[in-house]
Coordinates of C-alpha atoms in Angstrom, one line a residue:
N25 CA 5.2 14.5 32.7
E26 CA 4.1 14.5 29.1
V27 CA 7.5 15.7 27.9
M28 CA 9.2 13.0 30.0
D29 CA 6.9 10.3 28.6
L30 CA 7.6 11.5 25.0
W31 CA 11.4 11.5 25.7
K32 CA 11.2 8.0 27.2
D33 CA 9.3 6.8 24.1
Y34 CA 11.8 8.4 21.9
L35 CA 14.7 6.8 23.7
A36 CA 13.0 3.3 23.6
M37 CA 12.6 3.7 19.8
A38 CA 16.2 4.8 19.5
V39 CA 17.3 1.6 21.3
K40 CA 15.1 -0.5 19.0
L41 CA 16.8 1.2 16.0
N42 CA 20.2 0.4 17.5
M43 CA 21.1 4.1 17.9
D44 CA 23.7 5.0 20.5
T45 CA 21.6 6.5 23.3
S46 CA 24.8 7.4 25.3
D47 CA 25.6 9.9 22.6
A48 CA 24.5 13.4 23.6
I49 CA 23.2 14.1 20.1
I50 CA 20.7 11.3 20.7
Y51 CA 19.7 11.7 24.4
R52 CA 19.8 15.5 24.4
V53 CA 17.6 15.8 21.3
G54 CA 16.3 19.2 20.2
R55 CA 12.8 19.3 18.7
L56 CA 11.7 16.3 20.6
R57 CA 8.3 16.0 19.0
Q58 CA 9.8 16.1 15.5
R59 CA 12.5 13.6 16.3
H60 CA 9.9 11.3 18.0
A61 CA 7.7 11.4 14.8
E62 CA 10.8 10.7 12.7
L63 CA 11.6 7.6 14.7
V64 CA 8.0 6.4 14.6
N65 CA 8.3 6.6 10.8
M66 CA 11.6 4.8 10.7
L67 CA 10.2 2.0 12.8
Q68 CA 7.2 1.7 10.6
R69 CA 9.3 1.5 7.5
K70 CA 11.6 -1.1 9.2
D71 CA 8.6 -3.2 10.2
L72 CA 7.2 -2.9 6.7
H73 CA 10.4 -4.1 5.1
E74 CA 10.7 -7.0 7.6
R75 CA 7.1 -8.0 7.0
A76 CA 7.7 -7.8 3.2
N77 CA 10.7 -10.1 3.5
E78 CA 8.7 -12.6 5.4
I79 CA 6.0 -12.5 2.7
I80 CA 8.4 -12.9 -0.1
K81 CA 9.7 -16.1 1.6
S82 CA 6.1 -17.5 1.6
Y83 CA 5.2 -16.1 -1.8
P84 CA 8.4 -16.0 -3.9
L85 CA 6.5 -15.5 -7.2
L86 CA 5.1 -12.1 -6.2
P87 CA 7.8 -9.9 -7.7
D88 CA 7.3 -11.5 -11.1
V89 CA 3.5 -11.1 -10.8
F90 CA 3.8 -7.4 -9.8
S91 CA 6.0 -6.8 -12.9
Y92 CA 3.5 -8.5 -15.2
V93 CA 0.5 -6.7 -13.7
K94 CA 2.2 -3.3 -14.1
S95 CA 2.6 -3.7 -17.8
K96 CA -1.0 -5.0 -18.4
Y97 CA -3.2 -3.1 -16.0
E98 CA -1.9 0.4 -15.4
Y99 CA -3.9 3.1 -17.1
A100 CA -4.3 6.9 -16.8
G101 CA -7.5 8.8 -17.6
K102 CA -8.3 12.5 -17.3
T103 CA -9.2 12.4 -13.6
F104 CA -8.0 9.1 -12.2
S105 CA -5.2 6.5 -12.7
V106 CA -4.9 2.9 -12.0
I107 CA -1.5 2.1 -10.6
A108 CA -0.1 -1.4 -10.0
P109 CA 2.1 -2.0 -6.9
S110 CA 5.8 -2.5 -7.7
C111 CA 6.5 -4.6 -4.6
V112 CA 5.1 -6.1 -1.5
E113 CA 5.9 -3.0 0.5
D114 CA 3.6 -1.0 -1.7
V115 CA 0.7 -3.3 -0.9
L116 CA 1.5 -3.2 2.8
A117 CA 1.8 0.6 2.8
E118 CA -1.5 0.9 1.0
G119 CA -3.4 -1.1 3.5
R120 CA -1.8 0.7 6.4
N121 CA -2.4 4.1 4.9
L122 CA -6.1 3.4 4.1
H123 CA -6.6 1.4 7.3
H124 CA -7.9 -1.8 5.7
C125 CA -7.0 -5.4 5.7
V126 CA -5.1 -5.8 2.4
A127 CA -1.9 -5.3 4.5
E128 CA -2.9 -7.9 7.1
Q129 CA -4.5 -10.7 5.2
D130 CA -2.3 -13.2 3.4
R131 CA -5.2 -14.4 1.3
Y132 CA -4.8 -11.4 -1.0
L133 CA -1.1 -12.2 -1.5
D134 CA -2.0 -15.9 -2.1
R135 CA -4.6 -14.8 -4.8
I136 CA -2.0 -12.5 -6.4
E137 CA 0.6 -15.3 -6.6
R138 CA -1.9 -17.7 -8.0
R139 CA -3.0 -15.0 -10.5
E140 CA -6.6 -15.3 -9.3
S141 CA -6.9 -11.6 -8.6
Y142 CA -4.6 -8.5 -8.4
I143 CA -4.3 -5.6 -6.0
L144 CA -4.3 -2.2 -7.8
F145 CA -4.4 1.4 -6.6
L146 CA -6.8 4.0 -7.9
R147 CA -5.4 7.4 -7.6
K148 CA -6.5 10.9 -8.4
K149 CA -4.4 11.9 -11.4
E150 CA -3.2 15.2 -9.9
N151 CA -2.0 13.4 -6.8
P152 CA -0.8 9.9 -7.6
E153 CA 1.2 9.4 -4.4
V154 CA -1.8 9.8 -2.1
P155 CA -3.9 6.6 -1.5
F156 CA -7.5 7.0 -2.7
Y157 CA -9.0 3.6 -3.4
T158 CA -7.6 0.1 -3.3
L159 CA -8.9 -2.3 -6.0
E160 CA -9.0 -6.1 -6.1
A161 CA -9.4 -7.1 -9.8
E162 CA -9.7 -10.4 -11.5
P163 CA -7.4 -11.0 -14.5
D164 CA -10.2 -10.2 -16.9
G165 CA -10.7 -6.8 -15.3
T166 CA -13.7 -7.7 -13.1
I167 CA -13.6 -5.6 -10.0
R168 CA -14.1 -7.7 -6.9
Q169 CA -13.6 -4.9 -4.4
K170 CA -13.0 -1.1 -4.4
R171 CA -12.3 0.3 -1.0
A172 CA -11.4 3.7 0.3
E173 CA -10.2 4.5 3.8
F174 CA -11.6 2.1 6.5
D175 CA -13.1 -0.2 3.8
R176 CA -15.6 2.4 2.8
Q177 CA -16.9 3.6 -0.5
N178 CA -17.0 7.4 -0.6
K179 CA -19.7 9.7 -2.1
D180 CA -17.6 9.7 -5.3
I181 CA -18.2 6.0 -5.9
D182 CA -20.3 6.6 -9.0
E183 CA -17.6 8.7 -10.6
V184 CA -15.0 6.1 -9.7
T185 CA -17.2 3.3 -11.1
S186 CA -17.6 5.2 -14.4
F187 CA -13.8 5.6 -14.7
L188 CA -13.3 1.9 -13.9
R189 CA -15.6 0.9 -16.8
L190 CA -13.3 2.9 -19.1
W191 CA -10.3 1.2 -17.6
Q192 CA -11.9 -2.2 -18.2
K193 CA -12.5 -1.4 -21.8
E194 CA -8.9 -0.3 -22.2
I195 CA -7.3 -3.3 -20.6
Q196 CA -9.5 -5.7 -22.6
K197 CA -7.5 -4.6 -25.7
R198 CA -4.3 -5.6 -23.9
L199 CA -5.3 -9.0 -22.6
T200 CA -4.4 -12.3 -24.3
K201 CA -6.0 -15.7 -24.0
K202 CA -3.3 -16.7 -21.6
D203 CA -4.2 -13.7 -19.4
Y204 CA -7.7 -15.0 -19.1

């Protein structure tokens, strides 16, 4: 029963992705669990892209703001790095990966577009692709929020906070009166 349920789920996802389920290569799949997981990932990426397109329609200035933020606020220290998102998909993926609301609340996107605050990603320098903390920072570098998985702050919060103070000092050198 479990295998049949997995196969039915797989086929339903294949239909949703417009795959030809009458083709034997699709309906007689080998490595069912692996293919099922691959289709789950494909649907999540598709949903992410569609949601990002909806957001850009509502907040058309976001791409310009992301570009600006990247140049002013990124910074790498010895242990950590602050990375700016390149696009809406990055923000959505961050929220989904860390299971918090930045991906689901338009208020953050509104704040970004109005340049009230920015979403940034804190990463461990040796593994910059793996989500660690999400930051909400004001244009002057004031940190409104720093959240790890499930909106938590981990045991390493003191080390993170020390690094963020260094980051703040560094970006102060880059900011202009207009930035404030």
